[in-house]
Coordinates of C-alpha atoms in Angstrom, one line a residue:
X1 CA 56.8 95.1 131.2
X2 CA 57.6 91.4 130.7
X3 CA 56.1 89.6 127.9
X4 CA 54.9 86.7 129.8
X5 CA 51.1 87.2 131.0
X6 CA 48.8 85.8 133.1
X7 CA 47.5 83.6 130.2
X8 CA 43.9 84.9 129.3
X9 CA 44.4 83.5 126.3
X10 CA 43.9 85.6 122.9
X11 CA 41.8 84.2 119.9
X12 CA 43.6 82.8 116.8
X13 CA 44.4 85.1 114.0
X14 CA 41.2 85.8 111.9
X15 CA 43.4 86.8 108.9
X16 CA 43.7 82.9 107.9
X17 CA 45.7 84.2 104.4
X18 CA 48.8 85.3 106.5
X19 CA 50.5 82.5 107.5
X20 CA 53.0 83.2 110.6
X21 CA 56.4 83.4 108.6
X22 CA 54.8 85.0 105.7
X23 CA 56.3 88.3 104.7
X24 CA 54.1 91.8 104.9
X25 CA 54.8 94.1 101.5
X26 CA 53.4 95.5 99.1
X27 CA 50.9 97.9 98.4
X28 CA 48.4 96.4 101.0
X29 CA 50.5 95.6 104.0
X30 CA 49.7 98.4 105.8
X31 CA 46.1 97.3 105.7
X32 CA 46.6 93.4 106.5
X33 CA 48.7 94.0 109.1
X34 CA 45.9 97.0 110.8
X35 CA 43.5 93.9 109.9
X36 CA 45.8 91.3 111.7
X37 CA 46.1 93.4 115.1
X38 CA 42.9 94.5 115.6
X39 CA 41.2 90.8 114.7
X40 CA 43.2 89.8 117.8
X41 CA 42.8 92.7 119.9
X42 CA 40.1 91.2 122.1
X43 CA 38.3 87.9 122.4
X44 CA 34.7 87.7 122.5
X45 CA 33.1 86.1 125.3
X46 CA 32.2 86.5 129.6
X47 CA 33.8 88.6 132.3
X48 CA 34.9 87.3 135.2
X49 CA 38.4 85.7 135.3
X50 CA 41.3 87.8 136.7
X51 CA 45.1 87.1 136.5
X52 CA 47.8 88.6 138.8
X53 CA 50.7 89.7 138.0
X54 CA 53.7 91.2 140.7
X55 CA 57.0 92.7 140.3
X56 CA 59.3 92.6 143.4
X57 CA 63.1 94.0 143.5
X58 CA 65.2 91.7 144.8
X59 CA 66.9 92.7 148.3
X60 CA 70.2 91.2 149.8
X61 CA 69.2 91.2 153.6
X62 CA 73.2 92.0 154.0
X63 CA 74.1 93.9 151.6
X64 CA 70.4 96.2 150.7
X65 CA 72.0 98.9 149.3
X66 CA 73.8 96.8 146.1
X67 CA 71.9 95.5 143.4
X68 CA 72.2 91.6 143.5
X69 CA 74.5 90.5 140.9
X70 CA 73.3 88.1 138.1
X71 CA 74.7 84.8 139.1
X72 CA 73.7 84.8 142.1
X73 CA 69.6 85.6 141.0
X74 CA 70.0 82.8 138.7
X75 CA 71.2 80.6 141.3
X76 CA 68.2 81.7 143.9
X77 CA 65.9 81.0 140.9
X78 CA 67.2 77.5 140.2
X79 CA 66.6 76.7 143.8
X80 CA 63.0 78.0 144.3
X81 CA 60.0 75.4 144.8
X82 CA 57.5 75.2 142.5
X83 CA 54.8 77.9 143.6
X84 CA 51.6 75.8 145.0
X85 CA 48.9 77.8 142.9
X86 CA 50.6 78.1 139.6
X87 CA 52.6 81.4 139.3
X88 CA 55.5 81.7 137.0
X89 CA 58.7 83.5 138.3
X90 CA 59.9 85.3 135.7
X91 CA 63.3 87.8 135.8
X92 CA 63.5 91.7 135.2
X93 CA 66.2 93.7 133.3
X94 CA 67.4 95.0 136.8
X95 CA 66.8 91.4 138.4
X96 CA 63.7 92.6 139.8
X97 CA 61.8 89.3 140.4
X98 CA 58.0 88.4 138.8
X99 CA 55.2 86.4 140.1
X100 CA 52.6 85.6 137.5
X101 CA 49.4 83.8 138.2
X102 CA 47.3 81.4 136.0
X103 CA 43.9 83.3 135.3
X104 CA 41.5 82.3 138.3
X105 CA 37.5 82.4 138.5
X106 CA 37.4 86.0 140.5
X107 CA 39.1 88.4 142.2
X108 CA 38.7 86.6 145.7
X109 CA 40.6 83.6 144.3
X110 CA 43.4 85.4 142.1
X111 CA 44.0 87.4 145.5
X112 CA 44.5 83.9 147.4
X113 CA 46.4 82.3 144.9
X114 CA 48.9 85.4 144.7
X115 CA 49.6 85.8 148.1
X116 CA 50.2 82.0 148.5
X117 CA 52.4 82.0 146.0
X118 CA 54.3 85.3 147.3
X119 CA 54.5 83.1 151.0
X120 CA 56.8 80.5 149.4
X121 CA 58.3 82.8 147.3
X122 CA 59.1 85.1 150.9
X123 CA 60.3 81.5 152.6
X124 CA 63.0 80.4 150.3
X125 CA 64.5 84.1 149.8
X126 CA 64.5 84.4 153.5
X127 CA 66.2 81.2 153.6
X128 CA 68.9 82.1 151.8
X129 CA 69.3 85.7 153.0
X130 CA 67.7 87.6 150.7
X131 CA 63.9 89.6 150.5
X132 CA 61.8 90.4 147.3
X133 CA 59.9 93.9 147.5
X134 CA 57.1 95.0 146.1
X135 CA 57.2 98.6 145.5
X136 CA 56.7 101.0 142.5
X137 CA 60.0 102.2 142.2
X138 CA 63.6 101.0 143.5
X139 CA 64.0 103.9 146.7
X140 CA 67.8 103.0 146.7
X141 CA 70.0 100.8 144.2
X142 CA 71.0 103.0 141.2
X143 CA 69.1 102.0 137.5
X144 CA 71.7 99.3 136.8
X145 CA 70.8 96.3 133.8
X146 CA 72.3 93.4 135.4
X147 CA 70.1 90.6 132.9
X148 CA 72.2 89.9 130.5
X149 CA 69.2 89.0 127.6
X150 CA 69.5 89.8 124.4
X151 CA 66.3 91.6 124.4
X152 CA 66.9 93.7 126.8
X153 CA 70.2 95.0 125.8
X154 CA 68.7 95.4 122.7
X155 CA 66.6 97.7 124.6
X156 CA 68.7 99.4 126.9
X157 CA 70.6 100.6 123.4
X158 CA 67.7 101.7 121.4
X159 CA 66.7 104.1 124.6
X160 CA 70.1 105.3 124.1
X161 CA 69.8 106.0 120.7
X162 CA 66.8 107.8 121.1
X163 CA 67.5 110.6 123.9
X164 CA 65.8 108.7 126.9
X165 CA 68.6 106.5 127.9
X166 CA 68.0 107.4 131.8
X167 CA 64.5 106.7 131.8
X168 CA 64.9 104.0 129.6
X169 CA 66.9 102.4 131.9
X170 CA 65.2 103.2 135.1
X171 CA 62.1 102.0 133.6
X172 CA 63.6 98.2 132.8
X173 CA 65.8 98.5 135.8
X174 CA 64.5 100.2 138.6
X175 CA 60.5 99.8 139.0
X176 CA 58.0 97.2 139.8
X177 CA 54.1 96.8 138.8
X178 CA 51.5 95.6 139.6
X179 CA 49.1 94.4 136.2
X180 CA 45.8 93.2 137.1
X181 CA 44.7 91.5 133.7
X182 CA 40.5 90.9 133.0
X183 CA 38.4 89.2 130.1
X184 CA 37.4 91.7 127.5
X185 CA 33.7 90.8 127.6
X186 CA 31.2 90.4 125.1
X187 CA 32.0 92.1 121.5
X188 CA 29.1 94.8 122.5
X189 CA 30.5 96.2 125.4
X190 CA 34.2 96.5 124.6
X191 CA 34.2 100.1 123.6
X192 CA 32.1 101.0 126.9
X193 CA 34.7 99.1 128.6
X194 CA 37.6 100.5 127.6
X195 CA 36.5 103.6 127.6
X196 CA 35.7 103.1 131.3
X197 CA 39.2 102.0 131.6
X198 CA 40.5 105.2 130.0
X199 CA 38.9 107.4 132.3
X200 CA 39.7 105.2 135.5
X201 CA 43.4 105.5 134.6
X202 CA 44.2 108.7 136.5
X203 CA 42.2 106.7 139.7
X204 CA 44.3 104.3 139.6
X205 CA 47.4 105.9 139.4
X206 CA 46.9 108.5 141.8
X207 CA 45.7 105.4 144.1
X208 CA 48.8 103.3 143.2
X209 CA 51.7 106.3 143.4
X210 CA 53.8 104.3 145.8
X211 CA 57.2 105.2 144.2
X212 CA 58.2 108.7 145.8
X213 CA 61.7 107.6 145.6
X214 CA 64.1 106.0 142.8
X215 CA 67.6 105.8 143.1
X216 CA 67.6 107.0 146.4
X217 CA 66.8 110.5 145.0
X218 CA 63.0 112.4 144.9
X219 CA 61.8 114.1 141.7
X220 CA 58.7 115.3 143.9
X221 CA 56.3 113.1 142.3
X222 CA 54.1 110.4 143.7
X223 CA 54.8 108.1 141.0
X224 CA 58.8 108.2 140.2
X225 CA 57.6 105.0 138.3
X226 CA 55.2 106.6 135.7
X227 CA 57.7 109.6 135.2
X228 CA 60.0 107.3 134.1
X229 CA 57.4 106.0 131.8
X230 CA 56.6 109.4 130.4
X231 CA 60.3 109.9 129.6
X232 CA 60.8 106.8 127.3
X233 CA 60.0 107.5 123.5
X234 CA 56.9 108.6 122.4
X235 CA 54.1 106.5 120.7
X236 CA 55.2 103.7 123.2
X237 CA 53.6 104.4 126.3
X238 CA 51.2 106.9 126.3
X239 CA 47.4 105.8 126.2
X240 CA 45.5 104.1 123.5
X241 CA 43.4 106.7 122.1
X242 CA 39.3 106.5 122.1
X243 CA 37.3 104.9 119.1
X244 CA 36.6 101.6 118.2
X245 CA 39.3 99.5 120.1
X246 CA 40.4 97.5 117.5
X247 CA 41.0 99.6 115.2
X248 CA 42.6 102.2 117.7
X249 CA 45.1 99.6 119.1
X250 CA 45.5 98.7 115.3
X251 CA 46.5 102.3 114.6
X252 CA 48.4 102.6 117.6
X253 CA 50.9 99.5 117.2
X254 CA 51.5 100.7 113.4
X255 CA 52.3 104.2 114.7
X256 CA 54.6 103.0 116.8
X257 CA 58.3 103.3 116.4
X258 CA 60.4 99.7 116.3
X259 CA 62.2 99.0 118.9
X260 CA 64.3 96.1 118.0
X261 CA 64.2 93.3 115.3
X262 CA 65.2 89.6 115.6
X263 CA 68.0 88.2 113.8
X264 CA 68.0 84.2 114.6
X265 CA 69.1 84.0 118.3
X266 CA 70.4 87.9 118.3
X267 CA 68.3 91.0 118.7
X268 CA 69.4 94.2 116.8
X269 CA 68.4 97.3 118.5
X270 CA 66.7 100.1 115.7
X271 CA 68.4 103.2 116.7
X272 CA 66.3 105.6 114.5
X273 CA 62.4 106.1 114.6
X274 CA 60.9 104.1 112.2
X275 CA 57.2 103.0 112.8
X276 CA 56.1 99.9 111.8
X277 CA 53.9 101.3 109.1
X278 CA 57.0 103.1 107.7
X279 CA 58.7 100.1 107.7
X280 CA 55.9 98.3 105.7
X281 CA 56.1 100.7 103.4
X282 CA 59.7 101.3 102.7
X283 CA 61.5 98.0 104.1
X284 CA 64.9 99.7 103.4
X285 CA 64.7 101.3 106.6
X286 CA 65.2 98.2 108.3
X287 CA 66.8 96.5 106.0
X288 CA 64.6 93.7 105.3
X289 CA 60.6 93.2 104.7
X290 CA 58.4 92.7 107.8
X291 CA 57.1 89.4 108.7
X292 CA 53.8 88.7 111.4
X293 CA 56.2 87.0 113.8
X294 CA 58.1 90.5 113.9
X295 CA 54.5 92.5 113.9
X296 CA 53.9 90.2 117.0
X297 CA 57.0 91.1 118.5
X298 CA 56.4 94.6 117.9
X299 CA 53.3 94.6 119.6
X300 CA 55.0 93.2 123.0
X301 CA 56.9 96.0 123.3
X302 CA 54.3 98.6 123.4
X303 CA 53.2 99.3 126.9
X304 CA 50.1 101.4 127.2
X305 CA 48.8 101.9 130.8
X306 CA 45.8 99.6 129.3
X307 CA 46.6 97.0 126.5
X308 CA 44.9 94.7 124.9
X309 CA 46.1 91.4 124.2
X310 CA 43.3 89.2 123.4
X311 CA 42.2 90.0 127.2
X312 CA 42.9 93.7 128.9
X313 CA 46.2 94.5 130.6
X314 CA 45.9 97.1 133.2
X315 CA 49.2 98.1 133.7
X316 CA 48.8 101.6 135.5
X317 CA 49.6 100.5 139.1
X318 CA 52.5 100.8 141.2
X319 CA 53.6 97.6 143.1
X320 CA 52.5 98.3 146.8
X321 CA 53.6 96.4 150.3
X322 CA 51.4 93.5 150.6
X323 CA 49.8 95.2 153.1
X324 CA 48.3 97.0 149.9
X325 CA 48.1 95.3 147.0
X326 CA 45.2 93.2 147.5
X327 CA 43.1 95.9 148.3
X328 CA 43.8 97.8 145.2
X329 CA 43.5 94.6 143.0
X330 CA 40.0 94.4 144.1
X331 CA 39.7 97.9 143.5
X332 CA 40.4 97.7 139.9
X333 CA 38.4 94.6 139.6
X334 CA 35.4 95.9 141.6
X335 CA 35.3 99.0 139.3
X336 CA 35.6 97.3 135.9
X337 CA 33.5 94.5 136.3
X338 CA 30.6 94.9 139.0
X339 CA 28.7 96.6 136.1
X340 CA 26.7 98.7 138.8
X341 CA 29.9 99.8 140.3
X342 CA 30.9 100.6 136.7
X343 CA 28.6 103.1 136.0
X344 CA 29.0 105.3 139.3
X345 CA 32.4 104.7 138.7
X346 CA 32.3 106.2 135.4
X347 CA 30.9 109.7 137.1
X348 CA 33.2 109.6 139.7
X349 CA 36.2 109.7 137.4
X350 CA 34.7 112.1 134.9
X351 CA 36.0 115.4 136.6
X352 CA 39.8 113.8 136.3
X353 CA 39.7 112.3 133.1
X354 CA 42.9 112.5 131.1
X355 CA 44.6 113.8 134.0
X356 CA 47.5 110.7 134.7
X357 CA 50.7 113.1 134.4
X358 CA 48.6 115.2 137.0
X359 CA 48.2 111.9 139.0
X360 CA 51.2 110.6 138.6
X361 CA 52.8 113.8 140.5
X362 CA 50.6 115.0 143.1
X363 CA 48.8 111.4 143.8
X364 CA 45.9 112.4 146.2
X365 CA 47.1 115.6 147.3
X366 CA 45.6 117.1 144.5
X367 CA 41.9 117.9 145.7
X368 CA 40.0 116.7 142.6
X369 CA 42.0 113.0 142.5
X370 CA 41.5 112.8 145.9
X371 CA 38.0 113.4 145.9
X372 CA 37.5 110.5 142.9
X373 CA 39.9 108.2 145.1
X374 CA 37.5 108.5 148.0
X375 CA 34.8 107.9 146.0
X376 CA 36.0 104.9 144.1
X377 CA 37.6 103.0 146.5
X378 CA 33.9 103.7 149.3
X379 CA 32.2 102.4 146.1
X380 CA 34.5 99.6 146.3
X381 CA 34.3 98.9 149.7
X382 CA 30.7 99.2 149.8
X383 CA 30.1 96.4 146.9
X384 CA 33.4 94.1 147.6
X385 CA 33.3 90.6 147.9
X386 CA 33.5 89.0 151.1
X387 CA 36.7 87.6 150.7
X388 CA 38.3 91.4 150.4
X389 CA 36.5 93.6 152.1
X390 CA 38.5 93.8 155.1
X391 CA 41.4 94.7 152.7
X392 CA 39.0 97.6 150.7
X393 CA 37.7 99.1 153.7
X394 CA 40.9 99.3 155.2
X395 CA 42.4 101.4 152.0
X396 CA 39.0 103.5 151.6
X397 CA 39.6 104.5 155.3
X398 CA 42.8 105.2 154.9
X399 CA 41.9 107.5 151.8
X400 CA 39.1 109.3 153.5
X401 CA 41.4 110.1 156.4
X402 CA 43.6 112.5 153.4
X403 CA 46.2 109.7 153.4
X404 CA 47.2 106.8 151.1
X405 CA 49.9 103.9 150.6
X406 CA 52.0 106.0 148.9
X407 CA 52.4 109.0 151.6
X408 CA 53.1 106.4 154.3
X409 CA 55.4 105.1 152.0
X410 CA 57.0 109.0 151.8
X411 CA 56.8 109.6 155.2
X412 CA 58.8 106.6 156.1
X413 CA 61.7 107.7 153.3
X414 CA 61.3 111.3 154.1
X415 CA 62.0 111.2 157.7
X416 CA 64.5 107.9 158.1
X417 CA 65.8 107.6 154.3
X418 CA 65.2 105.8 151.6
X419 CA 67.3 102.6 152.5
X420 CA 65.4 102.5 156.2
X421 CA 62.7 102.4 153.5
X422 CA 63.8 99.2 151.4
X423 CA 65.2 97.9 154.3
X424 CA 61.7 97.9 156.2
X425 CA 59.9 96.9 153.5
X426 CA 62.4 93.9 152.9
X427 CA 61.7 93.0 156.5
X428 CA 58.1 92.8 157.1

C-alpha cells in the first residue's frame, strides 16, 4: 500500500495548461482532471523490465508475540546497510518493513536482486535479535498502528469515520504484499493487457492466499489479507473496470471517495464520502478548491488489485516465505509478458474470471481455481526462464499434488498455533 514504487517511471503530464499548483474549478474541471489521469495512466513503449516490491512484519526473536514498538524500528532502520542491489526500505503503518527494488531487465534479475537484498536485510535483524517475515497477513500480533505519520493517522481516522475501522486498520497494520510491477507496453496492446490482467486476478490470488490467520484468529478464508481489503470503503479497492484503460482508471480515481487532504505539513482526514469529482464540483465539501498536487495525492491512495501508474502495479498477491515468492513472481511475469504464454493463459483463467472474493476464500480448494492454478503455473513452468525454473516447477508440483503455499502455511497454524507459525517462519 505504500506510495513508494519500484520506479518504472510514469510519463510527464500531457495536459501542459495545468501547471502543478494550479487549482481545478469550474465548469470543466471534471473533464481536465479525467484528461490529466488518464494522459498518465500508462507510458508508451517495450515490455520487459520488472520491479519487486516485499512487505515483511517485523518479529522480535524474544518477544514474537508483541508488536515492536516504534523507537526501536526506527533505530533498527538507522542501523541497516545500504542494500547491495538498490532496494529501498521503507516502513508500514504497523512497522511492517518494505523492500523495494530499482526496476531490472527481467524477471531472472529482479528475482536476484530481491533476494540479495532480503540476505542483508535477514543479517542485520538477526544481528540485533529481531526477524522480518514475509507473509500475507500478521498470524499473531493484534492490528495495532504503531507509525506515528501523519498520513497514516489521517487514515486510520477516516476508516473510522466510515464504518470499516477494523479492516481499515488490519489492512495498514496487519498484512504484507507482494507487488510485482511491469512496463505497460506499446499503446496498442494496453487494453489486451489489462484485460489479461483482469481475468488473471482470481489466479493469482487463489495462488497467493497465504494469510489463513490474522490476529491470531481464522475467518476461514485463504486470504485473511484480501478480506480485509474487501472490508475497507467502497470505490477504493475493488477492480478497475473493463474499457479503455485510461479512461476507466480516469473514471475510477474521480469516483472515488477522498481520503485525506493536505494542509502544509498536517493531513486532515475527510470523514464523509465525497468523491473527487464531487469535490470538483462543489469545493464546499472540502472546504477548499482542488489542486493537481491533491488529484495526485488522491490517486495514491486508491489501491486496485491492478493499478496503473505510468507502469502496471500488480498488487493481488499475498507475501509468501521465501521459499515462495520467487516462484510466484515468475508466475505473474511468465503469464503477462511471454505473449505465447499470454494467450493460453487467457483461456485458462476464462472459467474463473471475476471470481477474486471466491479466491480469496476457498484459494485452491475450490475445484474450478484449482484447476486454472494448475494450469497456469505448468504453463509457467513449462516456458520459465532458466534462472527460475527450479522455483516454478517446484510450486506447479506442489499445486498438481492438491496442495499450495498457503495450506502448508494452514497446516502449520492449525495443528501447532499461529505463533509456532510466526515463530517458524521468523526462524528459517
Amino acid at each position: 500500500m505504500t506510495t513508494h514504487t519500484s520506479h518504472l517511471a510514469p510519463p510527464e503530464p500531457s495536459l501542459q495548461t495545468l501547471a502543478d499548483a494550479d487549482v481545478l474549478s469550474g465548469r470543466d474541471a471534471v473533464a481536465a482532471a479525467a484528461a490529466y489521469v488518464a494522459a498518465q495512466a500508462l507510458a508508451d513503449g517495450p515490455v520487459g523490465r520488472v520491479g519487486l516490491e516485499l512487505e515483511l512484519h517485523l518479529v522480535d526473536l524474544a518477544r514474537p508475540a508483541e508488536r515492536v514498538a516504534w523507537a526501536d524500528v526506527m533505530a533498527l532502520v538507522a542501523a541497516m546497510p545500504a542494500m547491495p542491489s538498490g532496494s529501498s526500505v521503507t516502513l508500514e503503518p504497523g512497522g511492517q518493513l518494505e523492500l523495494s527494488t530499482p526496476p531490472h531487465a527481467d524477471v531472472v534479475s529482479s528475482v536476484a536482486a530481491l533476494r540479495a537484498d532480503r540476505e542483508v536485510l535477514r543479517a542485520a535483524l538477526a544481528a540485533r535479535g529481531y526477524a522480518a517475515v514475509p507473509l500475507g497477513a500478521d498470524p499473531v500480533r493484534p492490528p495495532r498502528r504503531v507509525n506515528p505519520h501523519a498520513r497514516y493517522d489521517a487514515m486510520e481516522r477516516h476508516f473510522a469515520a466510515r464504518s470499516c475501522a477494523g479492516a481499515g486498520l488490519a489492512m495498514m497494520t496487519a498484512t504484507a504484499a507482494l507487488q510485482v510491477n511491469l512496463d505497460a507496453g506499446p499503446a496498442a496492446g494496453w487494453s489486451d493487457r489489462l484485460a489479461l490482467l483482469r481475468s488473471l486476478v482470481p489466479v493469482l490470488v487463489a495462488a497467493s492466499a497465504g494469510s489463513p490467520y490474522l490476529g491470531g484468529r481464522s475467518s476461514g478464508w485463504s486470504s485473511m489479507r484480501q478480506e480485509t481489503w474487501q472490508g475497507i470503503d467502497s470505490g477504493r479497492s475493488d477492480p478497475v473496470t473493463s474499457g479503455e484503460p485510461g479512461v476507466a482508471w480516469a473514471l475510477y480515481a474521480l469516483d472515488a471517495p477522498v481520503m485525506l487532504v493536505r494542509e502544509g505539513a498536517a493531513m486532515r482526514a475527510i470523514t464523509e464520502r465525497v468523491t473527487f469529482a464531487a469535490w470538483l464540483r462543489d469545493p464546499a465539501l472540502i472546504g477548499r478548491p482542488a489542486t493537481l498536487t491533491d488529484l495526485d495525492y488522491h490517486l495514491t491512495t486508491l489501491f486496485p488489485p491492478v493499478r496503473p501508474r505510468g507502469y502496471v502495479e500488480i498488487r493481488c498477491v499475498d507475501a509468501l516465505s521465501d521459499r515462495w515468492w520467487p516462484a510466484v513472481a515468475a508466475l505473474v511475469v511468465g503469464l503477462v509478458d511471454d505473449p505465447v504464454a499470454a494467450d493460453l493463459a487467457a483461456e485458462l483463467c476464462e472459467p474463473v474470471a471475476g471470481a477474486w472474493e471466491r479466491a480469496a476464500r476457498d484459494g485452491v480448494t475450490d475445484p474450478d481455481l484449482r484447476r486454472a492454478v494448475a494450469g497456469c503455473t505448468d504453463l509457467a513452468a513449462r516456458r520459465a526462464p532458466a534462472g527460475l525454473r527450479t522455483e516454478l516447477e517446484a510450486l506447479a508440483t506442489l499445486v498438481a499434488d492438491g496442495s499450495s503455499p498457503g495450506q502448508e502455511l494452514r497446516a502449520v497454524a492449525d495443528t501447532r498455533g499461529p505463533l509456532a507459525l510466526l515463530e517458524e517462519e521468523a526462524r528459517a
